[in-house]
Amino acid sequence: MTDQLAPSPTGSEEGGGSRRRRARRGEGELLREDILLAAERLLMDTGDQEAVSIRAVADAVGVTPPSIYLHFADKQDLLFAVCERHFERFDRAVEGAAAGASDPLEALRRRGRAYIRFGLDNPEHYRILFMTKPERQPAMWTPERMASAFAFWNHVAAVQACLDAGLIRPGDAMEIALHLWAAVHGITALFIANPDFPWPDRDRLIEQYLELLVRGLAPAS
Amino acid sequence: MTDQLAPSPTGSEEGGGSRRRRARRGEGELLREDILLAAERLLMDTGDQEAVSIRAVADAVGVTPPSIYLHFADKQDLLFAVCERHFERFDRAVEGAAAGASDPLEALRRRGRAYIRFGLDNPEHYRILFMTKPERQPAMWTPERMASAFAFWNHVAAVQACLDAGLIRPGDAMEIALHLWAAVHGITALFIANPDFPWPDRDRLIEQYLELLVRGLAPAS
DNA sequence: TGTACATCAGTGAACGCGCGTTCACTGATGTAC
DNA sequence: TGTACATCAGTGAACGCGCGTTCACTGATGTAC
């Protein structure tokens, strides 16, 4: 009797256990969106990839496990979709940070800072994107796709811009880009994998690290 | 009737399934050693941490699961013992590489190379040691213990030696050591997590990377 | 305006799996008398 | 030299758990006549 007619079933966030209102006809796709949101939130909250089980996601959305299969072929497919979303966010973060830079080298520095920052702010997502071994990743996650997904080529282009401007010592843009990727990945991954390590001040360590890299890139004087 | 009296039950490597000969009285500790070996081998062969289950280890040794509990309190305890062994090997690899260096900077370079090399040669072990999140690691794995286990302080000392010799620009030895750790970890972890990425020549990339770092460390000229 | 019907958005129960761990036991081995 | 016995090194069966996935179904919703 207290059954009010809500305009959309997406209205309230389900804590778990409570039953979700069935979607109107033709609005079945709304569930897909909610499933993705729940999976993402579950990942963030628990900080544990294992916690994102079909059953847990279904429960968080307020639906039964088989319903997941109405929108995703299997668990891998769901995880893939979650990853894809996060790659998009990740890209926006890095590209956005580089946007207002005064020169190509400063742009590179900003890209690095944004990369590290994103990883530290979204450790579990970062873990899935860059610290998980391939066979555990969704199947269609090819290297090419990955490279394009996280805007690797934009990164190479940013390096090339520095080369063109003579701001860094000559070399192969691709190789230099990989060096820099390895470097920022290193400090990000280390923080994430060892949060309890007695780190000195984080931001200071990051800034000095970036300077170390920039000095390493500097043209022979 | 074909039951020959072998001197030690450790004689043959069990492929799996075949039953292990019971140890003589007082020689129960031999099983402990075999369990550790089997767990390690399982990790190497499958390259999958999940594959190291109590049951799988027991089967590999040729014993029933409950027997594991005669020597290890629980699964965590077993994994911890495996980790500890590998930290020791890891340390020997790095320290051994640095041994014959002509000067402190060259020693640092060698340490870096050995670090990366060890990781690439033992990817699954490296993954457990440095790419696994704390709560999945054995419980008593404190940061202090970890720092001492993988000879972090030797690494700091190696940096200090370079500082003392004026071979690198002045700074805090601990912070510089962390920078270098982050850097070598980065390239190692990236290779391990993305073996299918279209990498250019590995060794060349590593050498250039090390040079980039050394240049970054160089004193202001 | 009323009703039969196809469709859509789910549900409920069950499948088989492998896991860590426990518990009561067995049977060979060495030792004391 | 023979035998009772404590001990040691395991075994066998079972526990409860959560997992991904399947399958036959239900019941609300919109549509055609």
Short mmCIF file of C-alpha atoms (C1' of nucleotides) in Angstrom, two decimals:
data_model
loop_
_atom_site.label_atom_id
_atom_site.label_comp_id
_atom_site.label_asym_id
_atom_site.label_seq_id
_atom_site.Cartn_x
_atom_site.Cartn_y
_atom_site.Cartn_z
CA MET A 1 0.00 0.00 0.00
CA THR A 2 2.94 2.32 0.67
CA ASP A 3 4.04 1.48 -2.84
CA GLN A 4 4.67 4.85 -4.41
CA LEU A 5 5.23 5.09 -8.13
CA ALA A 6 8.82 6.21 -8.44
CA PRO A 7 9.76 7.61 -11.84
CA SER A 8 12.87 5.47 -12.18
CA PRO A 9 14.14 2.34 -10.45
CA THR A 10 17.56 3.93 -10.34
CA GLY A 11 16.36 6.45 -7.83
CA SER A 12 17.69 4.98 -4.61
CA GLU A 13 21.07 3.44 -3.89
CA GLU A 14 20.60 -0.07 -2.58
CA GLY A 15 22.66 -0.89 0.45
CA GLY A 16 22.38 -4.60 -0.07
CA GLY A 17 19.65 -7.07 0.60
CA SER A 18 16.78 -4.69 -0.22
CA ARG A 19 14.93 -5.63 -3.34
CA ARG A 20 15.13 -3.40 -6.39
CA ARG A 21 11.97 -2.34 -8.16
CA ARG A 22 11.56 -4.02 -11.48
CA ALA A 23 12.23 -1.84 -14.51
CA ARG A 24 9.46 -0.77 -16.82
CA ARG A 25 9.29 -2.40 -20.15
CA GLY A 26 11.95 -1.03 -22.51
CA GLU A 27 13.94 0.28 -19.58
CA GLY A 28 15.86 -2.89 -18.94
CA GLU A 29 19.11 -1.18 -19.85
CA LEU A 30 18.90 0.88 -16.67
CA LEU A 31 19.93 -2.20 -14.76
CA ARG A 32 23.11 -2.47 -16.78
CA GLU A 33 24.10 0.98 -15.63
CA ASP A 34 23.34 0.17 -12.01
CA ILE A 35 25.31 -3.04 -12.17
CA LEU A 36 28.35 -1.17 -13.43
CA LEU A 37 28.00 1.44 -10.71
CA ALA A 38 27.64 -1.20 -8.03
CA ALA A 39 30.64 -3.15 -9.27
CA GLU A 40 32.73 0.00 -9.30
CA ARG A 41 31.60 1.05 -5.86
CA LEU A 42 32.22 -2.42 -4.49
CA LEU A 43 35.74 -2.23 -5.83
CA MET A 44 36.35 1.14 -4.25
CA ASP A 45 34.76 0.34 -0.90
CA THR A 46 36.27 -3.05 -0.26
CA GLY A 47 39.50 -2.32 -2.10
CA ASP A 48 39.49 -5.95 -3.06
CA GLN A 49 39.10 -7.32 -6.52
CA GLU A 50 37.96 -10.65 -5.13
CA ALA A 51 35.06 -8.94 -3.44
CA VAL A 52 33.53 -8.15 -6.80
CA SER A 53 31.68 -11.41 -7.25
CA ILE A 54 28.57 -11.83 -9.34
CA ARG A 55 26.64 -12.51 -6.19
CA ALA A 56 27.97 -9.49 -4.33
CA VAL A 57 27.21 -7.18 -7.23
CA ALA A 58 23.72 -8.61 -7.59
CA ASP A 59 23.12 -8.12 -3.90
CA ALA A 60 24.39 -4.56 -3.96
CA VAL A 61 22.05 -3.72 -6.82
CA GLY A 62 19.14 -5.50 -5.13
CA VAL A 63 18.66 -8.15 -7.74
CA THR A 64 19.33 -11.89 -8.06
CA PRO A 65 22.58 -13.21 -9.56
CA PRO A 66 21.09 -14.52 -12.81
CA SER A 67 19.94 -11.01 -13.66
CA ILE A 68 23.53 -10.00 -14.21
CA TYR A 69 23.63 -12.35 -17.15
CA LEU A 70 20.88 -10.42 -18.85
CA HIS A 71 23.42 -7.67 -19.44
CA PHE A 72 26.85 -9.26 -19.32
CA ALA A 73 27.99 -12.48 -20.94
CA ASP A 74 29.99 -13.50 -17.90
CA LYS A 75 32.06 -12.15 -15.06
CA GLN A 76 34.99 -11.26 -17.31
CA ASP A 77 32.72 -9.21 -19.48
CA LEU A 78 31.48 -7.25 -16.48
CA LEU A 79 34.98 -6.60 -15.19
CA PHE A 80 36.06 -5.52 -18.63
CA ALA A 81 33.30 -2.95 -18.78
CA VAL A 82 34.34 -1.61 -15.37
CA CYS A 83 37.93 -1.33 -16.52
CA GLU A 84 36.99 0.48 -19.67
CA ARG A 85 35.14 3.12 -17.70
CA HIS A 86 38.10 3.68 -15.52
CA PHE A 87 40.52 3.97 -18.35
CA GLU A 88 38.34 6.77 -19.64
CA ARG A 89 38.46 8.56 -16.33
CA PHE A 90 42.16 8.00 -16.07
CA ASP A 91 42.72 9.48 -19.52
CA ARG A 92 40.64 12.51 -18.76
CA ALA A 93 42.63 13.09 -15.57
CA VAL A 94 45.99 12.99 -17.35
CA GLU A 95 44.96 14.89 -20.45
CA GLY A 96 43.17 17.50 -18.39
CA ALA A 97 46.22 18.09 -16.23
CA ALA A 98 48.47 18.62 -19.23
CA ALA A 99 46.08 21.05 -20.89
CA GLY A 100 47.17 24.34 -19.36
CA ALA A 101 50.93 23.79 -19.42
CA SER A 102 53.16 26.61 -20.58
CA ASP A 103 55.70 24.47 -22.41
CA PRO A 104 56.03 20.82 -23.49
CA LEU A 105 58.35 19.88 -20.66
CA GLU A 106 56.01 21.33 -18.08
CA ALA A 107 53.22 19.40 -19.78
CA LEU A 108 55.22 16.21 -19.35
CA ARG A 109 55.78 16.96 -15.70
CA ARG A 110 52.08 17.57 -15.20
CA ARG A 111 51.19 14.35 -16.95
CA GLY A 112 53.47 12.47 -14.61
CA ARG A 113 52.04 14.15 -11.54
CA ALA A 114 48.47 13.48 -12.67
CA TYR A 115 49.29 9.87 -13.44
CA ILE A 116 50.70 9.25 -9.98
CA ARG A 117 47.91 11.17 -8.32
CA PHE A 118 45.22 9.21 -10.10
CA GLY A 119 46.83 5.96 -9.05
CA LEU A 120 47.07 7.00 -5.41
CA ASP A 121 43.48 8.26 -5.40
CA ASN A 122 42.13 5.10 -7.04
CA PRO A 123 44.47 2.41 -5.86
CA GLU A 124 42.23 -0.56 -6.50
CA HIS A 125 41.37 0.58 -9.97
CA TYR A 126 45.00 1.27 -10.69
CA ARG A 127 45.80 -2.19 -9.48
CA ILE A 128 43.41 -3.74 -11.94
CA LEU A 129 44.49 -1.56 -14.82
CA PHE A 130 48.25 -1.90 -14.43
CA MET A 131 49.19 -4.41 -11.77
CA THR A 132 47.11 -7.42 -12.71
CA LYS A 133 48.49 -10.14 -14.83
CA PRO A 134 47.04 -10.52 -18.31
CA GLU A 135 45.32 -13.87 -17.92
CA ARG A 136 43.29 -12.49 -15.05
CA GLN A 137 42.23 -9.54 -17.07
CA PRO A 138 39.21 -9.69 -19.33
CA ALA A 139 39.96 -11.72 -22.42
CA MET A 140 39.67 -9.11 -25.15
CA TRP A 141 42.11 -6.88 -23.36
CA THR A 142 44.75 -6.88 -26.06
CA PRO A 143 47.95 -4.85 -25.74
CA GLU A 144 46.90 -2.66 -28.65
CA ARG A 145 43.60 -1.96 -27.08
CA MET A 146 45.27 -1.23 -23.79
CA ALA A 147 47.79 1.11 -25.33
CA SER A 148 45.04 3.08 -27.00
CA ALA A 149 42.77 2.87 -23.98
CA PHE A 150 45.05 4.65 -21.61
CA ALA A 151 46.15 7.12 -24.22
CA PHE A 152 49.65 5.80 -24.46
CA TRP A 153 50.08 7.43 -27.82
CA ASN A 154 49.21 10.81 -26.40
CA HIS A 155 52.02 10.24 -23.98
CA VAL A 156 54.43 9.41 -26.79
CA ALA A 157 53.29 12.55 -28.58
CA ALA A 158 53.97 14.62 -25.48
CA VAL A 159 57.52 13.26 -25.42
CA GLN A 160 57.91 13.97 -29.11
CA ALA A 161 56.87 17.57 -28.51
CA CYS A 162 59.70 17.93 -26.02
CA LEU A 163 62.13 16.39 -28.48
CA ASP A 164 60.99 18.75 -31.19
CA ALA A 165 61.43 21.74 -28.93
CA GLY A 166 64.91 20.55 -27.99
CA LEU A 167 63.89 20.47 -24.31
CA ILE A 168 65.16 16.95 -23.71
CA ARG A 169 68.14 15.08 -25.02
CA PRO A 170 67.65 13.38 -28.39
CA GLY A 171 66.36 9.82 -28.50
CA ASP A 172 63.53 7.61 -29.62
CA ALA A 173 60.22 9.06 -28.44
CA MET A 174 58.70 5.64 -27.90
CA GLU A 175 61.61 4.47 -25.76
CA ILE A 176 61.71 7.63 -23.71
CA ALA A 177 57.95 7.39 -23.23
CA LEU A 178 58.36 3.85 -21.94
CA HIS A 179 61.09 4.95 -19.55
CA LEU A 180 58.85 7.61 -18.14
CA TRP A 181 55.91 5.28 -17.93
CA ALA A 182 58.04 2.77 -16.04
CA ALA A 183 59.20 5.49 -13.69
CA VAL A 184 55.82 6.93 -12.76
CA HIS A 185 54.36 3.46 -12.59
CA GLY A 186 57.11 2.48 -10.20
CA ILE A 187 56.44 5.04 -7.54
CA THR A 188 52.69 4.68 -7.90
CA ALA A 189 52.76 0.92 -7.66
CA LEU A 190 55.15 0.95 -4.74
CA PHE A 191 52.93 3.26 -2.71
CA ILE A 192 49.89 1.16 -3.53
CA ALA A 193 51.47 -2.20 -2.80
CA ASN A 194 53.16 -1.03 0.40
CA PRO A 195 50.92 1.52 2.09
CA ASP A 196 52.33 0.57 5.47
CA PHE A 197 55.94 1.16 4.55
CA PRO A 198 57.43 4.01 6.60
CA TRP A 199 57.39 6.45 3.70
CA PRO A 200 58.69 9.96 4.17
CA ASP A 201 56.40 12.79 3.04
CA ARG A 202 54.63 11.57 -0.03
CA ASP A 203 54.18 14.72 -2.06
CA ARG A 204 57.71 15.84 -1.42
CA LEU A 205 59.04 12.45 -2.48
CA ILE A 206 57.00 12.59 -5.67
CA GLU A 207 58.16 16.08 -6.59
CA GLN A 208 61.79 15.20 -6.05
CA TYR A 209 61.30 12.05 -8.05
CA LEU A 210 59.86 13.99 -10.97
CA GLU A 211 62.81 16.38 -10.82
CA LEU A 212 65.22 13.46 -10.84
CA LEU A 213 63.58 12.22 -14.02
CA VAL A 214 63.56 15.63 -15.67
CA ARG A 215 67.28 16.03 -14.91
CA GLY A 216 67.87 12.63 -16.42
CA LEU A 217 66.09 13.72 -19.57
CA ALA A 218 67.87 17.08 -19.83
CA PRO A 219 69.95 17.73 -22.95
CA ALA A 220 73.74 17.50 -22.57
CA SER A 221 74.80 21.00 -21.59
CA MET B 1 57.07 -56.87 -3.21
CA THR B 2 58.91 -54.41 -5.42
CA ASP B 3 59.13 -52.28 -2.31
CA GLN B 4 62.78 -51.37 -2.12
CA LEU B 5 64.10 -49.73 1.01
CA ALA B 6 65.11 -46.26 -0.10
CA PRO B 7 67.40 -44.40 2.31
CA SER B 8 65.29 -41.24 2.34
CA PRO B 9 61.71 -40.43 1.42
CA THR B 10 62.96 -37.23 -0.19
CA GLY B 11 64.67 -39.20 -2.91
CA SER B 12 62.16 -38.87 -5.74
CA GLU B 13 60.23 -35.83 -6.90
CA GLU B 14 56.54 -36.59 -6.83
CA GLY B 15 54.70 -35.56 -9.94
CA GLY B 16 51.36 -35.53 -8.21
CA GLY B 17 49.03 -38.29 -7.18
CA SER B 18 51.76 -40.80 -6.34
CA ARG B 19 51.97 -41.57 -2.68
CA ARG B 20 54.99 -40.49 -0.73
CA ARG B 21 56.79 -42.98 1.50
CA ARG B 22 56.26 -42.29 5.14
CA ALA B 23 59.24 -40.75 6.94
CA ARG B 24 61.18 -42.68 9.53
CA ARG B 25 60.68 -41.77 13.10
CA GLY B 26 62.52 -38.55 13.96
CA GLU B 27 62.71 -37.60 10.31
CA GLY B 28 59.34 -35.90 10.18
CA GLU B 29 61.00 -32.57 9.44
CA LEU B 30 61.97 -33.83 6.01
CA LEU B 31 58.37 -33.36 4.95
CA ARG B 32 58.53 -29.70 5.87
CA GLU B 33 61.34 -29.19 3.46
CA ASP B 34 59.52 -31.04 0.69
CA ILE B 35 56.37 -29.02 1.26
CA LEU B 36 58.31 -25.79 0.87
CA LEU B 37 59.97 -27.05 -2.29
CA ALA B 38 56.66 -28.17 -3.75
CA ALA B 39 54.97 -24.87 -2.94
CA GLU B 40 57.80 -22.97 -4.56
CA ARG B 41 57.83 -25.14 -7.62
CA LEU B 42 54.07 -24.89 -7.95
CA LEU B 43 54.38 -21.13 -7.88
CA MET B 44 57.05 -21.16 -10.56
CA ASP B 45 55.37 -23.68 -12.83
CA THR B 46 51.85 -22.35 -12.76
CA GLY B 47 52.87 -18.73 -12.34
CA ASP B 48 49.73 -18.34 -10.33
CA GLN B 49 49.53 -17.59 -6.66
CA GLU B 50 46.03 -19.01 -6.49
CA ALA B 51 47.35 -22.36 -7.67
CA VAL B 52 49.25 -22.76 -4.43
CA SER B 53 46.44 -24.30 -2.42
CA ILE B 54 46.95 -26.59 0.53
CA ARG B 55 45.45 -29.39 -1.50
CA ALA B 56 47.63 -28.78 -4.53
CA VAL B 57 50.77 -28.66 -2.43
CA ALA B 58 49.80 -31.82 -0.59
CA ASP B 59 49.16 -33.57 -3.86
CA ALA B 60 52.45 -32.43 -5.33
CA VAL B 61 54.31 -33.76 -2.33
CA GLY B 62 52.35 -37.01 -2.39
CA VAL B 63 50.66 -36.58 0.95
CA THR B 64 47.17 -35.77 2.23
CA PRO B 65 46.14 -32.16 3.01
CA PRO B 66 46.02 -32.53 6.79
CA SER B 67 49.70 -33.46 6.78
CA ILE B 68 50.57 -29.91 5.85
CA TYR B 69 49.23 -28.83 9.22
CA LEU B 70 51.81 -30.95 10.96
CA HIS B 71 54.40 -28.43 9.84
CA PHE B 72 52.60 -25.16 9.20
CA ALA B 73 49.95 -23.50 11.33
CA ASP B 74 47.89 -22.52 8.33
CA LYS B 75 48.13 -21.48 4.71
CA GLN B 76 49.44 -18.02 5.55
CA ASP B 77 52.24 -19.55 7.54
CA LEU B 78 53.27 -21.71 4.59
CA LEU B 79 53.20 -18.80 2.16
CA PHE B 80 55.22 -16.72 4.57
CA ALA B 81 57.90 -19.38 4.71
CA VAL B 82 58.05 -19.48 0.93
CA CYS B 83 58.38 -15.71 0.75
CA GLU B 84 61.14 -15.67 3.30
CA ARG B 85 63.18 -18.11 1.27
CA HIS B 86 62.80 -16.00 -1.78
CA PHE B 87 63.78 -12.82 -0.09
CA GLU B 88 66.98 -14.53 0.86
CA ARG B 89 67.68 -15.51 -2.73
CA PHE B 90 66.77 -12.07 -3.91
CA ASP B 91 69.18 -10.51 -1.46
CA ARG B 92 72.00 -12.81 -2.46
CA ALA B 93 71.41 -11.94 -6.12
CA VAL B 94 71.60 -8.20 -5.52
CA GLU B 95 74.46 -8.25 -3.03
CA GLY B 96 76.42 -10.67 -5.16
CA ALA B 97 76.07 -8.47 -8.22
CA ALA B 98 77.35 -5.41 -6.39
CA ALA B 99 80.33 -7.24 -4.94
CA GLY B 100 82.92 -6.76 -7.66
CA ALA B 101 82.13 -3.18 -8.62
CA SER B 102 85.01 -0.77 -9.15
CA ASP B 103 83.35 2.29 -7.62
CA PRO B 104 80.20 3.04 -5.60
CA LEU B 105 78.26 4.38 -8.58
CA GLU B 106 79.01 1.31 -10.62
CA ALA B 107 77.92 -0.76 -7.61
CA LEU B 108 74.61 1.09 -7.61
CA ARG B 109 74.15 0.44 -11.30
CA ARG B 110 74.85 -3.24 -10.78
CA ARG B 111 72.40 -3.42 -7.94
CA GLY B 112 69.72 -1.96 -10.15
CA ARG B 113 70.46 -4.33 -12.97
CA ALA B 114 70.46 -7.34 -10.65
CA TYR B 115 67.21 -6.21 -9.08
CA ILE B 116 65.45 -5.96 -12.42
CA ARG B 117 66.98 -9.18 -13.66
CA PHE B 118 65.85 -11.09 -10.61
CA GLY B 119 62.33 -9.81 -11.03
CA LEU B 120 62.17 -10.77 -14.69
CA ASP B 121 63.62 -14.21 -14.00
CA ASN B 122 61.25 -14.88 -11.10
CA PRO B 123 58.14 -12.95 -12.03
CA GLU B 124 55.71 -14.80 -9.82
CA HIS B 125 57.93 -14.56 -6.79
CA TYR B 126 58.53 -10.91 -7.50
CA ARG B 127 54.82 -10.43 -7.73
CA ILE B 128 54.29 -11.87 -4.31
CA LEU B 129 57.15 -9.99 -2.74
CA PHE B 130 56.43 -6.54 -4.14
CA MET B 131 53.16 -6.43 -6.02
CA THR B 132 50.75 -8.03 -3.59
CA LYS B 133 48.71 -5.97 -1.24
CA PRO B 134 49.54 -6.21 2.45
CA GLU B 135 46.38 -7.89 3.68
CA ARG B 136 46.96 -10.77 1.29
CA GLN B 137 50.46 -11.20 2.53
CA PRO B 138 51.24 -13.36 5.52
CA ALA B 139 50.24 -11.62 8.70
CA MET B 140 53.56 -11.11 10.43
CA TRP B 141 54.94 -9.41 7.34
CA THR B 142 55.56 -6.05 8.94
CA PRO B 143 57.14 -3.17 7.02
CA GLU B 144 60.19 -3.30 9.26
CA ARG B 145 60.62 -6.95 8.65
CA MET B 146 60.17 -6.42 4.96
CA ALA B 147 62.68 -3.61 4.82
CA SER B 148 65.26 -5.74 6.54
CA ALA B 149 64.32 -8.85 4.61
CA PHE B 150 65.09 -7.48 1.23
CA ALA B 151 68.17 -5.70 2.42
CA PHE B 152 66.74 -2.26 1.98
CA TRP B 153 69.29 -0.85 4.36
CA ASN B 154 72.12 -2.22 2.26
CA HIS B 155 70.61 -0.30 -0.59
CA VAL B 156 70.52 2.90 1.44
CA ALA B 157 74.14 2.30 2.42
CA ALA B 158 75.09 1.91 -1.24
CA VAL B 159 73.52 5.28 -1.95
CA GLN B 160 75.30 6.80 1.02
CA ALA B 161 78.60 5.53 -0.33
CA CYS B 162 77.96 7.40 -3.56
CA LEU B 163 77.09 10.53 -1.61
CA ASP B 164 80.25 10.25 0.44
CA ALA B 165 82.35 9.86 -2.68
CA GLY B 166 80.67 12.88 -4.24
CA LEU B 167 79.54 10.77 -7.19
CA ILE B 168 75.92 11.87 -7.00
CA ARG B 169 74.31 15.18 -6.15
CA PRO B 170 73.79 15.81 -2.44
CA GLY B 171 70.55 14.75 -0.84
CA ASP B 172 69.02 12.48 1.74
CA ALA B 173 70.28 8.93 1.26
CA MET B 174 66.97 7.40 2.32
CA GLU B 175 64.98 9.51 -0.12
CA ILE B 176 67.34 8.87 -3.00
CA ALA B 177 67.24 5.18 -2.20
CA LEU B 178 63.46 5.26 -2.36
CA HIS B 179 63.56 7.05 -5.70
CA LEU B 180 65.81 4.40 -7.10
CA TRP B 181 63.76 1.63 -5.65
CA ALA B 182 60.64 3.11 -7.21
CA ALA B 183 62.40 3.40 -10.54
CA VAL B 184 63.72 -0.14 -10.78
CA HIS B 185 60.49 -1.48 -9.39
CA GLY B 186 58.62 0.39 -12.08
CA ILE B 187 60.28 -1.16 -15.07
CA THR B 188 60.32 -4.59 -13.45
CA ALA B 189 56.67 -4.50 -12.51
CA LEU B 190 55.64 -3.16 -15.88
CA PHE B 191 57.35 -5.97 -17.72
CA ILE B 192 55.84 -8.53 -15.40
CA ALA B 193 52.31 -7.16 -15.49
CA ASN B 194 52.31 -6.62 -19.25
CA PRO B 195 54.37 -9.33 -20.89
CA ASP B 196 52.33 -9.03 -24.07
CA PHE B 197 52.91 -5.34 -24.52
CA PRO B 198 54.86 -4.66 -27.74
CA TRP B 199 58.07 -3.85 -25.88
CA PRO B 200 61.16 -2.86 -27.81
CA ASP B 201 64.36 -4.76 -26.99
CA ARG B 202 64.28 -5.44 -23.30
CA ASP B 203 67.93 -5.32 -22.34
CA ARG B 204 68.55 -2.20 -24.35
CA LEU B 205 65.56 -0.51 -22.75
CA ILE B 206 66.82 -1.44 -19.30
CA GLU B 207 70.34 -0.16 -19.94
CA GLN B 208 69.07 3.14 -21.27
CA TYR B 209 66.74 3.40 -18.32
CA LEU B 210 69.58 2.91 -15.87
CA GLU B 211 71.58 5.58 -17.66
CA LEU B 212 68.64 7.96 -17.48
CA LEU B 213 68.57 7.45 -13.73
CA VAL B 214 72.31 7.86 -13.32
CA ARG B 215 72.17 11.12 -15.26
CA GLY B 216 69.36 12.27 -13.02
CA LEU B 217 71.52 11.54 -9.99
CA ALA B 218 74.63 13.23 -11.36
CA PRO B 219 76.06 16.18 -9.41
CA ALA B 220 75.43 19.63 -10.85
CA SER B 221 78.40 20.23 -13.16
"C1'" DT C 1 -13.51 0.04 -24.08
"C1'" DG C 2 -12.26 -4.79 -23.21
"C1'" DT C 3 -9.52 -8.76 -23.59
"C1'" DA C 4 -6.17 -12.26 -25.40
"C1'" DC C 5 -1.51 -12.59 -26.03
"C1'" DA C 6 3.49 -11.90 -26.91
"C1'" DT C 7 7.29 -9.99 -24.72
"C1'" DC C 8 10.22 -8.32 -21.42
"C1'" DA C 9 12.52 -8.20 -16.87
"C1'" DG C 10 13.39 -10.57 -13.99
"C1'" DT C 11 13.26 -14.94 -9.99
"C1'" DG C 12 14.22 -19.40 -7.35
"C1'" DA C 13 16.42 -23.34 -6.95
"C1'" DA C 14 19.93 -25.98 -8.04
"C1'" DC C 15 24.43 -27.77 -10.41
"C1'" DG C 16 29.24 -28.92 -9.40
"C1'" DC C 17 33.50 -27.07 -7.98
"C1'" DG C 18 37.61 -26.31 -5.05
"C1'" DC C 19 38.78 -24.35 -1.04
"C1'" DG C 20 40.84 -24.24 4.21
"C1'" DT C 21 40.43 -26.72 8.09
"C1'" DT C 22 39.14 -30.22 11.80
"C1'" DC C 23 38.74 -34.57 14.01
"C1'" DA C 24 38.98 -39.12 15.22
"C1'" DC C 25 41.71 -42.73 13.69
"C1'" DT C 26 45.71 -46.03 12.23
"C1'" DG C 27 49.69 -48.35 11.79
"C1'" DA C 28 54.67 -48.42 11.58
"C1'" DT C 29 58.70 -47.51 14.55
"C1'" DG C 30 61.60 -47.43 18.16
"C1'" DT C 31 62.25 -48.22 23.29
"C1'" DA C 32 61.96 -50.07 28.10
"C1'" DC C 33 61.82 -53.97 30.65
"C1'" DT D 1 66.11 -62.29 22.74
"C1'" DG D 2 61.10 -61.27 23.18
"C1'" DT D 3 57.26 -58.43 23.94
"C1'" DA D 4 54.22 -54.58 25.69
"C1'" DC D 5 53.76 -49.98 24.92
"C1'" DA D 6 54.27 -44.97 23.97
"C1'" DT D 7 55.11 -42.09 20.23
"C1'" DC D 8 55.43 -40.38 15.85
"C1'" DA D 9 53.92 -39.59 11.02
"C1'" DG D 10 50.73 -39.57 8.94
"C1'" DT D 11 45.36 -40.86 6.79
"C1'" DG D 12 40.24 -40.64 5.52
"C1'" DA D 13 36.21 -38.56 5.74
"C1'" DA D 14 33.77 -34.82 6.49
"C1'" DC D 15 32.45 -29.74 7.80
"C1'" DG D 16 30.71 -25.46 5.80
"C1'" DC D 17 31.72 -21.90 2.63
"C1'" DG D 18 31.23 -18.95 -1.51
"C1'" DC D 19 31.78 -19.14 -6.07
"C1'" DG D 20 30.14 -18.85 -11.47
"C1'" DT D 21 26.65 -20.38 -14.06
"C1'" DT D 22 22.29 -22.69 -15.91
"C1'" DC D 23 17.53 -23.67 -16.40
"C1'" DA D 24 12.83 -23.70 -16.16
"C1'" DC D 25 9.67 -20.53 -14.49
"C1'" DT D 26 6.70 -16.22 -13.37
"C1'" DG D 27 4.31 -12.25 -13.49
"C1'" DA D 28 3.96 -7.46 -14.85
"C1'" DT D 29 3.61 -4.62 -19.05
"C1'" DG D 30 2.37 -3.07 -23.23
"C1'" DT D 31 -0.01 -4.05 -27.78
"C1'" DA D 32 -3.21 -5.81 -31.41
"C1'" DC D 33 -7.66 -6.68 -32.42
#
